[in-house]
Amino acid sequence: MWWFGRKKQRQASAIRQVERTVTLAGYGPLQVHVQIDCLGAVCPRPQLLCMRALDHMAPGEVLELVVDNPSTAEAIPAMDMTLGSTHLLTVRDDESWHIYVRKEALEAED
């Protein structure tokens, strides 16, 4: 928001396949399989990229979404319940939120 003196940030978002381990409070070490960099992006772009990535992930894989938009940080955990995924944790650092999501196996219908 340039009118408040904040530098305009980049708008490019990227979905990347990664293999790295993070340690999350309450979960211990977890392997992150997909990272989405949404710094500078506004709704609904981060949500759409998250949905696209989850569609291509296997059950049990973990996604890390990096955002700097407060409304996105609030919307993703609520959205996860409808996408067959579990919000693990949101970690705030100086300039962004790191949102960790695990894709769950879809339950078979009887």
mmCIF file of N, CA and C in Angstrom:
data_model
loop_
_atom_site.group_PDB
_atom_site.id
_atom_site.type_symbol
_atom_site.label_atom_id
_atom_site.label_comp_id
_atom_site.label_asym_id
_atom_site.label_seq_id
_atom_site.Cartn_x
_atom_site.Cartn_y
_atom_site.Cartn_z
ATOM 1 N N MET A 1 0.848 -1.170 0.000
ATOM 2 C CA MET A 1 0.000 0.000 0.000
ATOM 3 C C MET A 1 0.892 1.231 0.000
ATOM 4 N N TRP A 2 1.173 1.746 -1.147
ATOM 5 C CA TRP A 2 2.133 2.826 -1.311
ATOM 6 C C TRP A 2 1.719 4.105 -0.614
ATOM 7 N N TRP A 3 0.423 4.344 -0.426
ATOM 8 C CA TRP A 3 0.006 5.608 0.175
ATOM 9 C C TRP A 3 0.304 5.670 1.668
ATOM 10 N N PHE A 4 0.642 4.557 2.290
ATOM 11 C CA PHE A 4 1.035 4.549 3.694
ATOM 12 C C PHE A 4 2.547 4.459 3.859
ATOM 13 N N GLY A 5 3.272 4.592 2.783
ATOM 14 C CA GLY A 5 4.717 4.576 2.847
ATOM 15 C C GLY A 5 5.340 3.198 2.731
ATOM 16 N N ARG A 6 4.546 2.186 2.550
ATOM 17 C CA ARG A 6 5.076 0.837 2.398
ATOM 18 C C ARG A 6 5.500 0.625 0.954
ATOM 19 N N LYS A 7 6.647 -0.004 0.769
ATOM 20 C CA LYS A 7 7.125 -0.268 -0.575
ATOM 21 C C LYS A 7 6.200 -1.236 -1.289
ATOM 22 N N LYS A 8 5.942 -0.956 -2.551
ATOM 23 C CA LYS A 8 5.138 -1.872 -3.344
ATOM 24 C C LYS A 8 5.930 -3.150 -3.564
ATOM 25 N N GLN A 9 5.302 -4.282 -3.296
ATOM 26 C CA GLN A 9 5.994 -5.556 -3.401
ATOM 27 C C GLN A 9 5.687 -6.214 -4.727
ATOM 28 N N ARG A 10 6.479 -7.206 -5.024
ATOM 29 C CA ARG A 10 6.312 -7.938 -6.273
ATOM 30 C C ARG A 10 4.999 -8.706 -6.275
ATOM 31 N N GLN A 11 4.491 -8.988 -7.446
ATOM 32 C CA GLN A 11 3.221 -9.687 -7.575
ATOM 33 C C GLN A 11 3.368 -11.123 -8.076
ATOM 34 N N ALA A 12 4.585 -11.535 -8.440
ATOM 35 C CA ALA A 12 4.765 -12.883 -8.972
ATOM 36 C C ALA A 12 4.613 -13.911 -7.857
ATOM 37 N N SER A 13 3.857 -14.938 -8.126
ATOM 38 C CA SER A 13 3.681 -16.038 -7.179
ATOM 39 C C SER A 13 4.194 -17.303 -7.843
ATOM 40 N N ALA A 14 4.753 -18.184 -7.050
ATOM 41 C CA ALA A 14 5.325 -19.391 -7.633
ATOM 42 C C ALA A 14 5.001 -20.608 -6.782
ATOM 43 N N ILE A 15 4.623 -21.698 -7.457
ATOM 44 C CA ILE A 15 4.448 -22.990 -6.803
ATOM 45 C C ILE A 15 5.715 -23.785 -7.104
ATOM 46 N N ARG A 16 6.410 -24.202 -6.039
ATOM 47 C CA ARG A 16 7.664 -24.932 -6.225
ATOM 48 C C ARG A 16 7.630 -26.261 -5.484
ATOM 49 N N GLN A 17 8.167 -27.280 -6.139
ATOM 50 C CA GLN A 17 8.385 -28.563 -5.478
ATOM 51 C C GLN A 17 9.654 -28.425 -4.654
ATOM 52 N N VAL A 18 9.581 -28.715 -3.376
ATOM 53 C CA VAL A 18 10.750 -28.629 -2.502
ATOM 54 C C VAL A 18 10.813 -29.893 -1.654
ATOM 55 N N GLU A 19 11.955 -30.166 -1.133
ATOM 56 C CA GLU A 19 12.133 -31.264 -0.183
ATOM 57 C C GLU A 19 12.971 -30.708 0.953
ATOM 58 N N ARG A 20 12.304 -30.220 1.982
ATOM 59 C CA ARG A 20 13.024 -29.702 3.138
ATOM 60 C C ARG A 20 12.228 -30.023 4.389
ATOM 61 N N THR A 21 12.924 -30.022 5.494
ATOM 62 C CA THR A 21 12.310 -30.368 6.769
ATOM 63 C C THR A 21 12.177 -29.122 7.626
ATOM 64 N N VAL A 22 10.998 -28.944 8.213
ATOM 65 C CA VAL A 22 10.758 -27.860 9.165
ATOM 66 C C VAL A 22 10.297 -28.494 10.474
ATOM 67 N N THR A 23 10.574 -27.820 11.569
ATOM 68 C CA THR A 23 10.118 -28.295 12.871
ATOM 69 C C THR A 23 8.999 -27.386 13.347
ATOM 70 N N LEU A 24 7.813 -27.953 13.510
ATOM 71 C CA LEU A 24 6.645 -27.191 13.923
ATOM 72 C C LEU A 24 6.257 -27.579 15.343
ATOM 73 N N ALA A 25 5.944 -26.573 16.142
ATOM 74 C CA ALA A 25 5.526 -26.811 17.525
ATOM 75 C C ALA A 25 4.299 -27.717 17.537
ATOM 76 N N GLY A 26 4.363 -28.764 18.309
ATOM 77 C CA GLY A 26 3.248 -29.693 18.417
ATOM 78 C C GLY A 26 3.257 -30.798 17.376
ATOM 79 N N TYR A 27 4.079 -30.673 16.341
ATOM 80 C CA TYR A 27 4.139 -31.677 15.279
ATOM 81 C C TYR A 27 5.529 -32.266 15.105
ATOM 82 N N GLY A 28 6.555 -31.576 15.590
ATOM 83 C CA GLY A 28 7.927 -32.038 15.411
ATOM 84 C C GLY A 28 8.404 -31.782 13.995
ATOM 85 N N PRO A 29 9.410 -32.532 13.551
ATOM 86 C CA PRO A 29 9.929 -32.327 12.194
ATOM 87 C C PRO A 29 8.951 -32.848 11.142
ATOM 88 N N LEU A 30 8.697 -32.026 10.133
ATOM 89 C CA LEU A 30 7.818 -32.400 9.018
ATOM 90 C C LEU A 30 8.526 -32.109 7.704
ATOM 91 N N GLN A 31 8.297 -32.970 6.731
ATOM 92 C CA GLN A 31 8.847 -32.775 5.394
ATOM 93 C C GLN A 31 7.887 -31.894 4.597
ATOM 94 N N VAL A 32 8.376 -30.755 4.084
ATOM 95 C CA VAL A 32 7.580 -29.879 3.219
ATOM 96 C C VAL A 32 7.827 -30.319 1.781
ATOM 97 N N HIS A 33 6.753 -30.554 1.036
ATOM 98 C CA HIS A 33 6.858 -31.035 -0.336
ATOM 99 C C HIS A 33 6.612 -29.941 -1.365
ATOM 100 N N VAL A 34 5.754 -28.983 -1.037
ATOM 101 C CA VAL A 34 5.399 -27.905 -1.966
ATOM 102 C C VAL A 34 5.435 -26.589 -1.212
ATOM 103 N N GLN A 35 6.030 -25.566 -1.845
ATOM 104 C CA GLN A 35 6.042 -24.225 -1.263
ATOM 105 C C GLN A 35 5.444 -23.258 -2.274
ATOM 106 N N ILE A 36 4.556 -22.395 -1.780
ATOM 107 C CA ILE A 36 3.956 -21.360 -2.622
ATOM 108 C C ILE A 36 4.351 -20.013 -2.046
ATOM 109 N N ASP A 37 5.041 -19.214 -2.850
ATOM 110 C CA ASP A 37 5.458 -17.876 -2.449
ATOM 111 C C ASP A 37 4.414 -16.890 -2.958
ATOM 112 N N CYS A 38 3.619 -16.340 -2.052
ATOM 113 C CA CYS A 38 2.569 -15.387 -2.422
ATOM 114 C C CYS A 38 2.821 -14.013 -1.807
ATOM 115 N N LEU A 39 4.080 -13.673 -1.584
ATOM 116 C CA LEU A 39 4.386 -12.347 -1.050
ATOM 117 C C LEU A 39 3.955 -11.294 -2.062
ATOM 118 N N GLY A 40 3.180 -10.347 -1.616
ATOM 119 C CA GLY A 40 2.682 -9.290 -2.485
ATOM 120 C C GLY A 40 1.374 -9.612 -3.175
ATOM 121 N N ALA A 41 0.920 -10.846 -3.104
ATOM 122 C CA ALA A 41 -0.334 -11.234 -3.759
ATOM 123 C C ALA A 41 -1.512 -10.989 -2.822
ATOM 124 N N VAL A 42 -2.654 -10.664 -3.411
ATOM 125 C CA VAL A 42 -3.865 -10.419 -2.626
ATOM 126 C C VAL A 42 -4.931 -11.437 -3.014
ATOM 127 N N CYS A 43 -5.956 -11.530 -2.173
ATOM 128 C CA CYS A 43 -7.059 -12.454 -2.408
ATOM 129 C C CYS A 43 -7.681 -12.169 -3.769
ATOM 130 N N PRO A 44 -8.061 -13.167 -4.491
ATOM 131 C CA PRO A 44 -8.110 -14.595 -4.175
ATOM 132 C C PRO A 44 -6.911 -15.386 -4.697
ATOM 133 N N ARG A 45 -5.879 -14.724 -5.219
ATOM 134 C CA ARG A 45 -4.753 -15.452 -5.822
ATOM 135 C C ARG A 45 -4.125 -16.502 -4.894
ATOM 136 N N PRO A 46 -3.761 -16.180 -3.643
ATOM 137 C CA PRO A 46 -3.167 -17.218 -2.791
ATOM 138 C C PRO A 46 -4.090 -18.422 -2.577
ATOM 139 N N GLN A 47 -5.379 -18.164 -2.423
ATOM 140 C CA GLN A 47 -6.325 -19.264 -2.233
ATOM 141 C C GLN A 47 -6.397 -20.148 -3.480
ATOM 142 N N LEU A 48 -6.421 -19.532 -4.648
ATOM 143 C CA LEU A 48 -6.490 -20.300 -5.892
ATOM 144 C C LEU A 48 -5.228 -21.128 -6.105
ATOM 145 N N LEU A 49 -4.066 -20.546 -5.820
ATOM 146 C CA LEU A 49 -2.815 -21.294 -5.954
ATOM 147 C C LEU A 49 -2.747 -22.445 -4.955
ATOM 148 N N CYS A 50 -3.251 -22.218 -3.757
ATOM 149 C CA CYS A 50 -3.293 -23.271 -2.741
ATOM 150 C C CYS A 50 -4.192 -24.415 -3.208
ATOM 151 N N MET A 51 -5.354 -24.092 -3.740
ATOM 152 C CA MET A 51 -6.272 -25.114 -4.244
ATOM 153 C C MET A 51 -5.629 -25.908 -5.381
ATOM 154 N N ARG A 52 -4.959 -25.212 -6.305
ATOM 155 C CA ARG A 52 -4.314 -25.874 -7.441
ATOM 156 C C ARG A 52 -3.215 -26.830 -6.957
ATOM 157 N N ALA A 53 -2.401 -26.364 -6.018
ATOM 158 C CA ALA A 53 -1.317 -27.206 -5.509
ATOM 159 C C ALA A 53 -1.867 -28.437 -4.794
ATOM 160 N N LEU A 54 -2.892 -28.259 -3.965
ATOM 161 C CA LEU A 54 -3.472 -29.390 -3.236
ATOM 162 C C LEU A 54 -4.067 -30.430 -4.182
ATOM 163 N N ASP A 55 -4.610 -29.986 -5.314
ATOM 164 C CA ASP A 55 -5.167 -30.921 -6.298
ATOM 165 C C ASP A 55 -4.108 -31.874 -6.845
ATOM 166 N N HIS A 56 -2.851 -31.420 -6.896
ATOM 167 C CA HIS A 56 -1.773 -32.217 -7.483
ATOM 168 C C HIS A 56 -0.899 -32.917 -6.440
ATOM 169 N N MET A 57 -1.237 -32.777 -5.178
ATOM 170 C CA MET A 57 -0.436 -33.383 -4.113
ATOM 171 C C MET A 57 -1.012 -34.732 -3.697
ATOM 172 N N ALA A 58 -0.146 -35.582 -3.185
ATOM 173 C CA ALA A 58 -0.573 -36.885 -2.664
ATOM 174 C C ALA A 58 -0.993 -36.730 -1.203
ATOM 175 N N PRO A 59 -1.898 -37.582 -0.728
ATOM 176 C CA PRO A 59 -2.280 -37.525 0.686
ATOM 177 C C PRO A 59 -1.060 -37.666 1.597
ATOM 178 N N GLY A 60 -1.041 -36.847 2.643
ATOM 179 C CA GLY A 60 0.065 -36.859 3.589
ATOM 180 C C GLY A 60 1.141 -35.836 3.290
ATOM 181 N N GLU A 61 1.163 -35.300 2.076
ATOM 182 C CA GLU A 61 2.173 -34.294 1.737
ATOM 183 C C GLU A 61 1.823 -32.964 2.388
ATOM 184 N N VAL A 62 2.867 -32.164 2.651
ATOM 185 C CA VAL A 62 2.704 -30.891 3.349
ATOM 186 C C VAL A 62 3.035 -29.741 2.409
ATOM 187 N N LEU A 63 2.198 -28.718 2.453
ATOM 188 C CA LEU A 63 2.355 -27.502 1.663
ATOM 189 C C LEU A 63 2.699 -26.354 2.604
ATOM 190 N N GLU A 64 3.619 -25.488 2.173
ATOM 191 C CA GLU A 64 3.929 -24.265 2.910
ATOM 192 C C GLU A 64 3.523 -23.088 2.038
ATOM 193 N N LEU A 65 2.643 -22.251 2.540
ATOM 194 C CA LEU A 65 2.184 -21.063 1.836
ATOM 195 C C LEU A 65 2.756 -19.852 2.561
ATOM 196 N N VAL A 66 3.513 -19.010 1.836
ATOM 197 C CA VAL A 66 4.129 -17.824 2.423
ATOM 198 C C VAL A 66 3.358 -16.608 1.920
ATOM 199 N N VAL A 67 2.745 -15.863 2.853
ATOM 200 C CA VAL A 67 1.920 -14.704 2.501
ATOM 201 C C VAL A 67 2.270 -13.519 3.390
ATOM 202 N N ASP A 68 1.933 -12.327 2.902
ATOM 203 C CA ASP A 68 2.097 -11.128 3.731
ATOM 204 C C ASP A 68 0.798 -10.339 3.833
ATOM 205 N N ASN A 69 -0.299 -10.961 3.440
ATOM 206 C CA ASN A 69 -1.607 -10.335 3.466
ATOM 207 C C ASN A 69 -2.395 -10.913 4.648
ATOM 208 N N PRO A 70 -2.766 -10.083 5.638
ATOM 209 C CA PRO A 70 -3.464 -10.599 6.824
ATOM 210 C C PRO A 70 -4.767 -11.332 6.512
ATOM 211 N N SER A 71 -5.521 -10.858 5.528
ATOM 212 C CA SER A 71 -6.793 -11.525 5.227
ATOM 213 C C SER A 71 -6.562 -12.924 4.662
ATOM 214 N N THR A 72 -5.488 -13.111 3.917
ATOM 215 C CA THR A 72 -5.160 -14.445 3.411
ATOM 216 C C THR A 72 -4.759 -15.363 4.550
ATOM 217 N N ALA A 73 -3.976 -14.839 5.484
ATOM 218 C CA ALA A 73 -3.546 -15.643 6.636
ATOM 219 C C ALA A 73 -4.744 -16.116 7.453
ATOM 220 N N GLU A 74 -5.823 -15.354 7.463
ATOM 221 C CA GLU A 74 -7.037 -15.747 8.175
ATOM 222 C C GLU A 74 -7.923 -16.669 7.348
ATOM 223 N N ALA A 75 -7.926 -16.500 6.020
ATOM 224 C CA ALA A 75 -8.839 -17.251 5.162
ATOM 225 C C ALA A 75 -8.380 -18.680 4.888
ATOM 226 N N ILE A 76 -7.087 -18.899 4.783
ATOM 227 C CA ILE A 76 -6.584 -20.227 4.403
ATOM 228 C C ILE A 76 -6.987 -21.314 5.400
ATOM 229 N N PRO A 77 -6.811 -21.135 6.718
ATOM 230 C CA PRO A 77 -7.223 -22.208 7.642
ATOM 231 C C PRO A 77 -8.698 -22.581 7.522
ATOM 232 N N ALA A 78 -9.565 -21.606 7.329
ATOM 233 C CA ALA A 78 -10.993 -21.898 7.172
ATOM 234 C C ALA A 78 -11.266 -22.622 5.859
ATOM 235 N N MET A 79 -10.552 -22.254 4.815
ATOM 236 C CA MET A 79 -10.733 -22.865 3.506
ATOM 237 C C MET A 79 -10.269 -24.325 3.506
ATOM 238 N N ASP A 80 -9.255 -24.631 4.299
ATOM 239 C CA ASP A 80 -8.696 -25.985 4.319
ATOM 240 C C ASP A 80 -9.721 -27.042 4.683
ATOM 241 N N MET A 81 -10.659 -26.712 5.546
ATOM 242 C CA MET A 81 -11.666 -27.687 5.962
ATOM 243 C C MET A 81 -12.507 -28.170 4.793
ATOM 244 N N THR A 82 -12.691 -27.340 3.787
ATOM 245 C CA THR A 82 -13.517 -27.715 2.643
ATOM 246 C C THR A 82 -12.718 -28.374 1.527
ATOM 247 N N LEU A 83 -11.387 -28.408 1.651
ATOM 248 C CA LEU A 83 -10.539 -28.921 0.574
ATOM 249 C C LEU A 83 -9.939 -30.293 0.857
ATOM 250 N N GLY A 84 -10.369 -30.942 1.915
ATOM 251 C CA GLY A 84 -9.786 -32.233 2.244
ATOM 252 C C GLY A 84 -8.356 -32.105 2.724
ATOM 253 N N SER A 85 -8.090 -31.050 3.457
ATOM 254 C CA SER A 85 -6.748 -30.827 3.987
ATOM 255 C C SER A 85 -6.859 -30.346 5.427
ATOM 256 N N THR A 86 -5.724 -30.365 6.112
ATOM 257 C CA THR A 86 -5.687 -29.971 7.510
ATOM 258 C C THR A 86 -4.711 -28.825 7.695
ATOM 259 N N HIS A 87 -5.176 -27.754 8.331
ATOM 260 C CA HIS A 87 -4.287 -26.649 8.687
ATOM 261 C C HIS A 87 -3.459 -27.107 9.874
ATOM 262 N N LEU A 88 -2.147 -27.149 9.708
ATOM 263 C CA LEU A 88 -1.271 -27.594 10.785
ATOM 264 C C LEU A 88 -0.901 -26.443 11.705
ATOM 265 N N LEU A 89 -0.370 -25.368 11.119
ATOM 266 C CA LEU A 89 0.121 -24.265 11.934
ATOM 267 C C LEU A 89 0.360 -23.051 11.052
ATOM 268 N N THR A 90 0.159 -21.869 11.619
ATOM 269 C CA THR A 90 0.543 -20.618 10.969
ATOM 270 C C THR A 90 1.613 -19.980 11.828
ATOM 271 N N VAL A 91 2.752 -19.689 11.217
ATOM 272 C CA VAL A 91 3.889 -19.106 11.924
ATOM 273 C C VAL A 91 4.123 -17.702 11.381
ATOM 274 N N ARG A 92 4.151 -16.737 12.283
ATOM 275 C CA ARG A 92 4.365 -15.336 11.899
ATOM 276 C C ARG A 92 5.833 -14.991 12.095
ATOM 277 N N ASP A 93 6.462 -14.392 11.073
ATOM 278 C CA ASP A 93 7.793 -13.831 11.261
ATOM 279 C C ASP A 93 7.698 -12.320 11.075
ATOM 280 N N ASP A 94 8.801 -11.637 10.899
ATOM 281 C CA ASP A 94 8.793 -10.176 10.847
ATOM 282 C C ASP A 94 7.905 -9.600 9.748
ATOM 283 N N GLU A 95 7.912 -10.211 8.569
ATOM 284 C CA GLU A 95 7.213 -9.613 7.435
ATOM 285 C C GLU A 95 6.206 -10.528 6.753
ATOM 286 N N SER A 96 6.020 -11.739 7.238
ATOM 287 C CA SER A 96 5.117 -12.650 6.538
ATOM 288 C C SER A 96 4.583 -13.726 7.479
ATOM 289 N N TRP A 97 3.647 -14.495 6.952
ATOM 290 C CA TRP A 97 3.116 -15.675 7.631
ATOM 291 C C TRP A 97 3.514 -16.892 6.807
ATOM 292 N N HIS A 98 3.859 -17.975 7.487
ATOM 293 C CA HIS A 98 4.120 -19.258 6.849
ATOM 294 C C HIS A 98 2.997 -20.183 7.315
ATOM 295 N N ILE A 99 2.163 -20.586 6.373
ATOM 296 C CA ILE A 99 0.996 -21.408 6.677
ATOM 297 C C ILE A 99 1.289 -22.830 6.206
ATOM 298 N N TYR A 100 1.172 -23.794 7.112
ATOM 299 C CA TYR A 100 1.473 -25.190 6.797
ATOM 300 C C TYR A 100 0.176 -25.984 6.729
ATOM 301 N N VAL A 101 0.007 -26.707 5.615
ATOM 302 C CA VAL A 101 -1.222 -27.444 5.329
ATOM 303 C C VAL A 101 -0.848 -28.864 4.909
ATOM 304 N N ARG A 102 -1.554 -29.856 5.457
ATOM 305 C CA ARG A 102 -1.340 -31.249 5.051
ATOM 306 C C ARG A 102 -2.547 -31.723 4.263
ATOM 307 N N LYS A 103 -2.283 -32.312 3.098
ATOM 308 C CA LYS A 103 -3.376 -32.892 2.323
ATOM 309 C C LYS A 103 -3.752 -34.224 2.955
ATOM 310 N N GLU A 104 -5.027 -34.424 3.151
ATOM 311 C CA GLU A 104 -5.529 -35.659 3.757
ATOM 312 C C GLU A 104 -6.129 -36.550 2.679
ATOM 313 N N ALA A 105 -6.223 -37.833 2.979
ATOM 314 C CA ALA A 105 -6.863 -38.778 2.067
ATOM 315 C C ALA A 105 -8.364 -38.523 2.082
ATOM 316 N N LEU A 106 -8.964 -38.562 0.925
ATOM 317 C CA LEU A 106 -10.414 -38.395 0.844
ATOM 318 C C LEU A 106 -11.091 -39.663 1.340
ATOM 319 N N GLU A 107 -12.140 -39.481 2.116
ATOM 320 C CA GLU A 107 -12.883 -40.631 2.632
ATOM 321 C C GLU A 107 -13.776 -41.196 1.539
ATOM 322 N N ALA A 108 -13.816 -42.507 1.451
ATOM 323 C CA ALA A 108 -14.666 -43.161 0.455
ATOM 324 C C ALA A 108 -16.122 -43.047 0.877
ATOM 325 N N GLU A 109 -16.974 -42.768 -0.104
ATOM 326 C CA GLU A 109 -18.408 -42.689 0.182
ATOM 327 C C GLU A 109 -19.004 -44.087 0.124
ATOM 328 N N ASP A 110 -19.946 -44.365 1.006
ATOM 329 C CA ASP A 110 -20.581 -45.691 1.038
ATOM 330 C C ASP A 110 -21.659 -45.808 0.000
#
